[in-house]
XYZ file of N, CA, C and O in Angstrom:
604
model
N 0.823 -1.184 0.000
C 0.000 0.000 0.000
C 0.863 1.241 0.000
O 2.070 1.194 0.100
N 0.195 2.380 -0.082
C 0.882 3.655 -0.013
C -0.072 4.713 0.527
O -1.275 4.518 0.569
N 0.515 5.827 0.929
C -0.261 6.948 1.437
C 0.080 8.166 0.594
O 1.244 8.453 0.340
N -0.939 8.875 0.167
C -0.775 10.117 -0.576
C -1.147 11.255 0.365
O -2.251 11.284 0.909
N -0.225 12.191 0.610
C -0.452 13.295 1.536
C -0.421 14.606 0.766
O 0.491 14.854 -0.012
N -1.430 15.436 1.010
C -1.502 16.759 0.392
C -1.598 17.781 1.513
O -2.454 17.675 2.396
N -0.690 18.778 1.497
C -0.734 19.851 2.479
C -1.457 21.030 1.839
O -1.034 21.547 0.806
N -2.570 21.430 2.473
C -3.359 22.532 1.947
C -2.715 23.871 2.314
O -1.822 23.926 3.159
N -3.210 24.945 1.696
C -2.687 26.284 1.953
C -2.878 26.715 3.404
O -2.092 27.499 3.929
N -3.918 26.223 4.073
C -4.167 26.603 5.458
C -3.361 25.766 6.458
O -3.549 25.877 7.666
N -2.439 24.913 5.966
C -1.573 24.117 6.829
C -2.125 22.754 7.194
O -1.429 21.936 7.771
N -3.379 22.491 6.892
C -3.982 21.193 7.180
C -3.532 20.190 6.120
O -3.174 20.563 5.012
N -3.568 18.916 6.485
C -3.173 17.852 5.563
C -4.370 16.965 5.242
O -5.227 16.728 6.088
N -4.390 16.474 4.028
C -5.359 15.472 3.617
C -4.570 14.250 3.167
O -3.542 14.378 2.513
N -5.048 13.078 3.551
C -4.350 11.855 3.169
C -5.292 10.894 2.484
O -6.479 10.849 2.783
N -4.755 10.163 1.551
C -5.453 9.051 0.915
C -4.615 7.812 1.186
O -3.410 7.805 0.954
N -5.250 6.776 1.688
C -4.572 5.533 2.009
C -4.965 4.489 0.971
O -6.149 4.215 0.783
N -3.975 3.943 0.284
C -4.214 2.925 -0.743
C -3.655 1.602 -0.241
O -2.462 1.468 -0.031
N -4.541 0.630 -0.033
C -4.148 -0.674 0.486
C -4.822 -1.749 -0.353
O -5.996 -1.625 -0.702
N -4.069 -2.795 -0.651
C -4.626 -3.924 -1.384
C -4.847 -5.092 -0.434
O -4.085 -5.298 0.510
N -5.881 -5.846 -0.710
C -6.140 -7.082 0.028
C -5.068 -8.086 -0.362
O -4.369 -7.931 -1.365
N -4.913 -9.131 0.417
C -3.895 -10.156 0.147
C -4.030 -10.718 -1.263
O -3.031 -11.004 -1.931
N -5.276 -10.842 -1.754
C -5.482 -11.391 -3.098
C -5.254 -10.360 -4.198
O -5.432 -10.650 -5.382
N -4.849 -9.139 -3.842
C -4.561 -8.105 -4.831
C -5.735 -7.189 -5.131
O -5.584 -6.196 -5.842
N -6.894 -7.489 -4.596
C -8.073 -6.659 -4.845
C -8.272 -5.608 -3.763
O -7.433 -5.419 -2.880
N -9.401 -4.930 -3.833
C -9.737 -3.893 -2.865
C -10.153 -4.500 -1.525
O -10.635 -5.626 -1.468
N -9.979 -3.725 -0.472
C -10.438 -4.127 0.853
C -11.868 -3.613 0.979
O -12.104 -2.410 1.060
N -12.836 -4.521 0.990
C -14.254 -4.138 1.037
C -14.817 -4.173 2.448
O -15.864 -3.586 2.708
N -14.148 -4.862 3.352
C -14.625 -4.999 4.724
C -14.533 -3.648 5.436
O -13.443 -3.106 5.641
N -15.681 -3.102 5.836
C -15.736 -1.791 6.468
C -14.949 -1.761 7.786
O -14.267 -0.782 8.092
N -15.016 -2.834 8.560
C -14.289 -2.899 9.829
C -12.775 -2.852 9.594
O -12.042 -2.165 10.315
N -12.307 -3.553 8.566
C -10.880 -3.536 8.236
C -10.454 -2.148 7.769
O -9.371 -1.668 8.125
N -11.286 -1.478 6.984
C -10.982 -0.121 6.527
C -10.885 0.842 7.714
O -9.974 1.673 7.773
N -11.818 0.714 8.651
C -11.801 1.585 9.830
C -10.580 1.315 10.699
O -9.976 2.247 11.234
N -10.189 0.052 10.832
C -9.001 -0.308 11.615
C -7.744 0.296 10.986
O -6.895 0.854 11.683
N -7.616 0.182 9.670
C -6.465 0.775 8.975
C -6.440 2.288 9.157
O -5.386 2.875 9.411
N -7.592 2.912 9.037
C -7.680 4.363 9.201
C -7.256 4.768 10.610
O -6.496 5.731 10.788
N -7.725 4.057 11.615
C -7.374 4.372 12.997
C -5.883 4.185 13.261
O -5.275 4.971 13.980
N -5.304 3.148 12.682
C -3.864 2.918 12.874
C -3.037 4.037 12.267
O -2.075 4.510 12.873
N -3.396 4.465 11.058
C -2.666 5.566 10.414
C -2.853 6.851 11.213
O -1.902 7.590 11.465
N -4.074 7.106 11.631
C -4.381 8.310 12.409
C -3.577 8.335 13.710
O -2.989 9.356 14.069
N -3.527 7.213 14.416
C -2.776 7.142 15.673
C -1.283 7.339 15.440
O -0.607 8.029 16.215
N -0.766 6.765 14.365
C 0.660 6.890 14.063
C 1.039 8.320 13.710
O 2.135 8.782 14.027
N 0.133 9.036 13.070
C 0.413 10.417 12.680
C 0.234 11.361 13.866
O 1.053 12.243 14.103
N -0.846 11.188 14.615
C -1.139 12.093 15.719
C -0.172 11.943 16.887
O 0.216 12.919 17.509
N 0.197 10.736 17.220
C 1.075 10.497 18.353
C 2.064 9.382 18.005
O 1.912 8.245 18.446
N 3.084 9.702 17.206
C 4.026 8.650 16.798
C 4.860 8.115 17.957
O 5.235 6.959 17.967
N 5.160 8.963 18.936
C 5.897 8.530 20.121
C 5.323 9.228 21.348
O 4.741 10.301 21.249
N 5.473 8.588 22.490
C 5.097 9.209 23.760
C 6.384 9.506 24.515
O 7.256 8.640 24.641
N 6.512 10.711 25.015
C 7.719 11.152 25.716
C 7.345 11.506 27.148
O 6.438 12.310 27.368
N 8.028 10.888 28.113
C 7.821 11.258 29.513
C 9.169 11.541 30.165
O 10.180 10.919 29.820
N 9.152 12.490 31.092
C 10.368 12.889 31.800
C 10.038 12.945 33.286
O 9.049 13.563 33.683
N 10.864 12.272 34.098
C 10.668 12.324 35.546
C 11.996 12.090 36.251
O 12.933 11.524 35.677
N 12.064 12.535 37.501
C 13.256 12.311 38.314
C 13.195 10.927 38.936
O 12.125 10.462 39.335
N 14.343 10.266 39.009
C 14.420 8.920 39.581
C 15.629 8.823 40.501
O 16.499 9.696 40.496
N 15.692 7.754 41.267
C 16.805 7.471 42.171
C 17.077 8.654 43.100
O 18.157 9.251 43.083
N 16.070 8.983 43.894
C 16.182 10.073 44.868
C 16.587 11.392 44.219
O 17.424 12.139 44.741
N 16.021 11.653 43.055
C 16.261 12.899 42.316
C 17.727 13.110 41.932
O 18.195 14.239 41.814
N 18.472 12.017 41.736
C 19.860 12.161 41.294
C 19.984 12.064 39.789
O 20.975 12.523 39.219
N 18.989 11.456 39.132
C 18.990 11.317 37.679
C 17.608 11.679 37.140
O 16.616 11.598 37.851
N 17.571 12.045 35.884
C 16.305 12.307 35.210
C 16.090 11.201 34.189
O 16.984 10.900 33.394
N 14.900 10.585 34.222
C 14.564 9.524 33.272
C 13.796 10.124 32.100
O 12.791 10.799 32.279
N 14.297 9.857 30.913
C 13.627 10.239 29.674
C 13.159 8.947 29.029
O 13.969 8.078 28.708
N 11.839 8.789 28.894
C 11.273 7.559 28.348
C 10.563 7.874 27.042
O 9.694 8.746 26.997
N 10.952 7.178 25.990
C 10.342 7.314 24.671
C 9.652 5.996 24.362
O 10.285 4.938 24.379
N 8.345 6.042 24.090
C 7.584 4.838 23.781
C 7.006 4.984 22.379
O 6.321 5.963 22.083
N 7.314 4.025 21.519
C 6.798 4.024 20.148
C 6.163 2.673 19.859
O 6.700 1.628 20.243
N 5.015 2.698 19.190
C 4.366 1.440 18.843
C 5.132 0.760 17.709
O 5.689 1.427 16.835
N 5.131 -0.571 17.753
C 5.724 -1.338 16.665
C 4.729 -1.411 15.514
O 3.518 -1.384 15.732
N 5.242 -1.501 14.304
C 4.330 -1.662 13.168
C 3.888 -3.117 13.077
O 4.297 -3.961 13.872
N 3.050 -3.418 12.113
C 2.502 -4.774 12.005
C 3.581 -5.816 11.724
O 3.386 -6.993 11.984
N 4.731 -5.391 11.219
C 5.846 -6.310 10.967
C 6.765 -6.472 12.165
O 7.782 -7.144 12.082
N 6.423 -5.810 13.296
C 7.233 -5.929 14.501
C 8.432 -5.001 14.533
O 9.333 -5.159 15.352
N 8.450 -4.004 13.659
C 9.561 -3.055 13.612
C 9.189 -1.776 14.347
O 8.061 -1.306 14.274
N 10.174 -1.206 15.033
C 9.970 0.052 15.738
C 10.348 1.234 14.871
O 10.737 1.088 13.705
N 10.232 2.410 15.459
C 10.596 3.627 14.740
C 12.111 3.669 14.594
O 12.841 3.534 15.570
N 12.609 3.870 13.370
C 14.063 3.894 13.184
C 14.693 5.156 13.780
O 14.042 6.181 13.894
N 15.931 5.060 14.168
C 16.763 6.180 14.606
C 16.368 6.821 15.927
O 16.789 7.939 16.217
N 15.576 6.167 16.757
C 15.193 6.790 18.023
C 16.433 7.081 18.869
O 16.612 8.196 19.361
N 17.295 6.100 19.024
C 18.483 6.289 19.856
C 19.356 7.410 19.311
O 19.807 8.287 20.066
N 19.570 7.429 18.011
C 20.390 8.479 17.403
C 19.758 9.852 17.612
O 20.424 10.807 18.016
N 18.466 9.976 17.322
C 17.786 11.265 17.438
C 17.768 11.772 18.880
O 17.989 12.960 19.131
N 17.511 10.881 19.827
C 17.458 11.305 21.231
C 18.841 11.716 21.716
O 18.986 12.748 22.389
N 19.872 10.947 21.393
C 21.210 11.331 21.843
C 21.664 12.634 21.190
O 22.372 13.417 21.815
N 21.234 12.891 19.954
C 21.549 14.181 19.320
C 20.879 15.320 20.077
O 21.488 16.375 20.301
N 19.635 15.123 20.497
C 18.916 16.147 21.268
C 19.574 16.347 22.637
O 19.712 17.486 23.099
N 19.977 15.251 23.284
C 20.639 15.366 24.583
C 21.974 16.083 24.453
O 22.329 16.915 25.303
N 22.697 15.794 23.406
C 23.970 16.464 23.162
C 23.753 17.963 22.948
O 24.482 18.791 23.496
N 22.738 18.311 22.158
C 22.433 19.724 21.906
C 22.037 20.434 23.198
O 22.302 21.632 23.361
N 21.422 19.706 24.125
C 20.998 20.283 25.403
C 22.145 20.308 26.420
O 21.974 20.839 27.519
N 23.287 19.723 26.065
C 24.427 19.694 26.977
C 24.251 18.730 28.131
O 24.798 18.932 29.211
N 23.484 17.659 27.903
C 23.229 16.676 28.959
C 24.061 15.416 28.742
O 24.460 15.103 27.622
N 24.297 14.693 29.821
C 25.073 13.456 29.781
C 24.136 12.263 29.947
O 23.180 12.324 30.710
N 24.442 11.171 29.257
C 23.674 9.933 29.399
C 24.399 9.050 30.397
O 25.532 8.641 30.165
N 23.745 8.773 31.528
C 24.298 7.887 32.534
C 24.106 6.441 32.118
O 24.991 5.605 32.249
N 22.905 6.145 31.589
C 22.581 4.789 31.152
C 21.438 4.865 30.148
O 20.586 5.746 30.239
N 21.426 3.941 29.200
C 20.338 3.865 28.234
C 20.022 2.401 27.971
O 20.923 1.556 27.972
N 18.745 2.107 27.773
C 18.362 0.754 27.389
C 17.122 0.799 26.508
O 16.376 1.767 26.509
N 16.978 -0.273 25.735
C 15.849 -0.405 24.817
C 15.156 -1.715 25.141
O 15.811 -2.747 25.323
N 13.837 -1.664 25.215
C 13.041 -2.848 25.514
C 11.953 -2.961 24.460
O 11.217 -2.007 24.233
N 11.886 -4.094 23.801
C 10.831 -4.351 22.822
C 9.852 -5.327 23.468
O 10.209 -6.444 23.824
N 8.638 -4.859 23.609
C 7.601 -5.638 24.273
C 7.161 -6.808 23.390
O 6.986 -6.652 22.182
N 6.970 -7.956 23.993
C 6.499 -9.138 23.264
C 5.039 -8.946 22.858
O 4.263 -8.310 23.571
N 4.671 -9.505 21.723
C 3.301 -9.372 21.222
C 2.292 -9.942 22.214
O 1.217 -9.372 22.415
N 2.641 -11.050 22.866
C 1.731 -11.669 23.830
C 1.511 -10.761 25.035
O 0.410 -10.644 25.560
N 2.581 -10.108 25.462
C 2.509 -9.189 26.602
C 1.599 -8.005 26.283
O 0.783 -7.585 27.104
N 1.724 -7.468 25.070
C 0.889 -6.343 24.654
C -0.563 -6.768 24.505
O -1.476 -6.044 24.906
N -0.786 -7.937 23.928
C -2.151 -8.427 23.742
C -2.849 -8.615 25.085
O -4.030 -8.308 25.226
N -2.107 -9.075 26.073
C -2.686 -9.250 27.406
C -3.104 -7.909 28.002
O -4.053 -7.827 28.777
N -2.387 -6.841 27.620
C -2.723 -5.494 28.102
C -3.740 -4.807 27.191
O -4.135 -3.675 27.457
N -4.117 -5.465 26.090
C -5.124 -4.912 25.184
C -4.623 -3.834 24.253
O -5.362 -2.925 23.881
N -3.347 -3.907 23.861
C -2.796 -2.910 22.939
C -1.762 -3.546 22.032
O -1.436 -4.715 22.177
N -1.266 -2.735 21.107
C -0.233 -3.206 20.184
C 1.131 -3.195 20.871
O 1.355 -2.415 21.798
N 2.071 -4.032 20.421
C 3.406 -4.058 21.034
C 4.115 -2.708 20.902
O 3.883 -1.967 19.953
N 4.977 -2.424 21.871
C 5.686 -1.157 21.909
C 7.176 -1.366 22.058
O 7.636 -2.389 22.556
N 7.914 -0.342 21.651
C 9.356 -0.289 21.834
C 9.625 0.846 22.818
O 9.159 1.959 22.607
N 10.319 0.547 23.914
C 10.589 1.545 24.942
C 12.078 1.870 24.957
O 12.915 0.968 25.028
N 12.383 3.148 24.878
C 13.758 3.635 24.956
C 13.867 4.445 26.238
O 13.182 5.453 26.393
N 14.712 3.999 27.155
C 14.866 4.705 28.431
C 16.276 5.250 28.540
O 17.254 4.523 28.343
N 16.357 6.526 28.852
C 17.630 7.207 29.033
C 17.658 7.798 30.433
O 16.733 8.514 30.817
N 18.689 7.504 31.197
C 18.910 8.156 32.476
C 19.955 9.230 32.228
O 21.088 8.926 31.833
N 19.563 10.479 32.427
C 20.428 11.598 32.071
C 20.676 12.500 33.278
O 19.916 12.497 34.250
N 21.762 13.264 33.188
C 22.046 14.290 34.182
C 22.809 15.434 33.509
O 23.221 15.321 32.361
N 22.964 16.497 34.250
C 23.699 17.652 33.732
C 25.194 17.412 33.905
O 25.613 16.442 34.536
N 25.993 18.297 33.342
C 27.453 18.153 33.432
C 27.952 18.069 34.869
O 28.955 17.412 35.134
N 27.263 18.730 35.791
C 27.698 18.723 37.195
C 27.200 17.492 37.956
O 27.370 17.397 39.165
N 26.536 16.549 37.263
C 26.091 15.307 37.876
C 24.729 15.384 38.533
O 24.316 14.428 39.189
N 24.031 16.485 38.381
C 22.714 16.625 38.995
C 21.618 16.403 37.957
O 21.844 16.501 36.758
N 20.421 16.134 38.469
C 19.290 15.925 37.572
C 18.743 17.271 37.105
O 19.160 18.326 37.583
N 17.831 17.216 36.153
C 17.150 18.433 35.712
C 16.172 18.818 36.820
O 15.207 18.107 37.069
N 16.414 19.919 37.478
C 15.675 20.214 38.697
C 14.421 21.063 38.495
O 13.538 21.043 39.338
N 14.324 21.786 37.408
C 13.160 22.664 37.250
C 12.258 22.179 36.125
O 12.690 21.466 35.215
N 10.995 22.587 36.206
C 10.030 22.255 35.147
C 10.471 22.864 33.821
O 10.285 22.260 32.771
N 11.069 24.038 33.864
C 11.517 24.707 32.634
C 12.602 23.887 31.935
O 12.588 23.751 30.710
N 13.529 23.331 32.709
C 14.584 22.502 32.117
C 13.990 21.245 31.484
O 14.383 20.845 30.383
N 13.025 20.637 32.170
C 12.387 19.428 31.635
C 11.554 19.754 30.413
O 11.533 18.987 29.445
N 10.881 20.879 30.425
C 10.067 21.298 29.272
C 10.962 21.564 28.060
O 10.643 21.183 26.945
N 12.104 22.195 28.288
C 13.051 22.447 27.203
C 13.570 21.133 26.624
O 13.649 20.977 25.403
N 13.904 20.187 27.498
C 14.361 18.875 27.031
C 13.264 18.188 26.224
O 13.526 17.639 25.149
N 12.036 18.229 26.726
C 10.907 17.618 26.018
C 10.784 18.209 24.610
O 10.650 17.474 23.631
N 10.845 19.516 24.504
C 10.706 20.180 23.204
C 11.846 19.804 22.265
O 11.629 19.563 21.083
N 13.077 19.750 22.788
C 14.218 19.399 21.944
C 14.115 17.962 21.436
O 14.374 17.687 20.272
N 13.718 17.046 22.311
C 13.585 15.639 21.919
C 12.446 15.487 20.917
O 12.582 14.813 19.892
N 11.324 16.128 21.188
C 10.182 16.062 20.277
C 10.547 16.616 18.902
O 10.206 16.038 17.874
N 11.244 17.734 18.885
C 11.652 18.324 17.614
C 12.596 17.380 16.869
O 12.443 17.165 15.662
N 13.553 16.808 17.577
C 14.519 15.922 16.929
C 13.853 14.667 16.379
O 14.169 14.210 15.287
N 12.911 14.099 17.145
C 12.218 12.873 16.695
C 11.249 13.147 15.552
O 11.107 12.331 14.650
N 10.570 14.287 15.606
C 9.546 14.571 14.602
C 9.971 15.530 13.526
O 9.292 15.667 12.500
N 11.083 16.228 13.753
C 11.545 17.187 12.758
C 10.720 18.459 12.697
O 10.836 19.213 11.751
N 9.876 18.679 13.717
C 9.078 19.910 13.763
C 9.154 20.516 15.149
O 9.208 19.799 16.135
N 9.185 21.853 15.231
C 9.252 22.514 16.558
C 7.931 22.427 17.290
O 6.923 22.159 16.755
């Protein structure tokens, strides 16, 4: 399949989704069409979830990036590269980083699609965590911009 995207003059986007059934014909099942539409909509509206919180007695700041896996079990490419580029631009140090890919069975038991979790434990050059909401908000914006390519 493919997606055709048109950006209108007012900044809004219109998309056309072209998908073929396994036999090469059109998908006539209304429920399947709605499911495909919802998946594309969710991927566009919220491609990743970003959370920031202090951990380990406020000595480190945890940056958690959660992205859904596609139907082939693949995650969003370049998350680690994009996040470390944003952290570098912010002048932050990575104490530890790990990636966890959730099993399909685990996600199904929770009633959702499998996810890929990227966790970064970060601190400032002086070894302290990000202590103010403004610092965390700035980090959030930098990471979001780097991952999505938009401010």
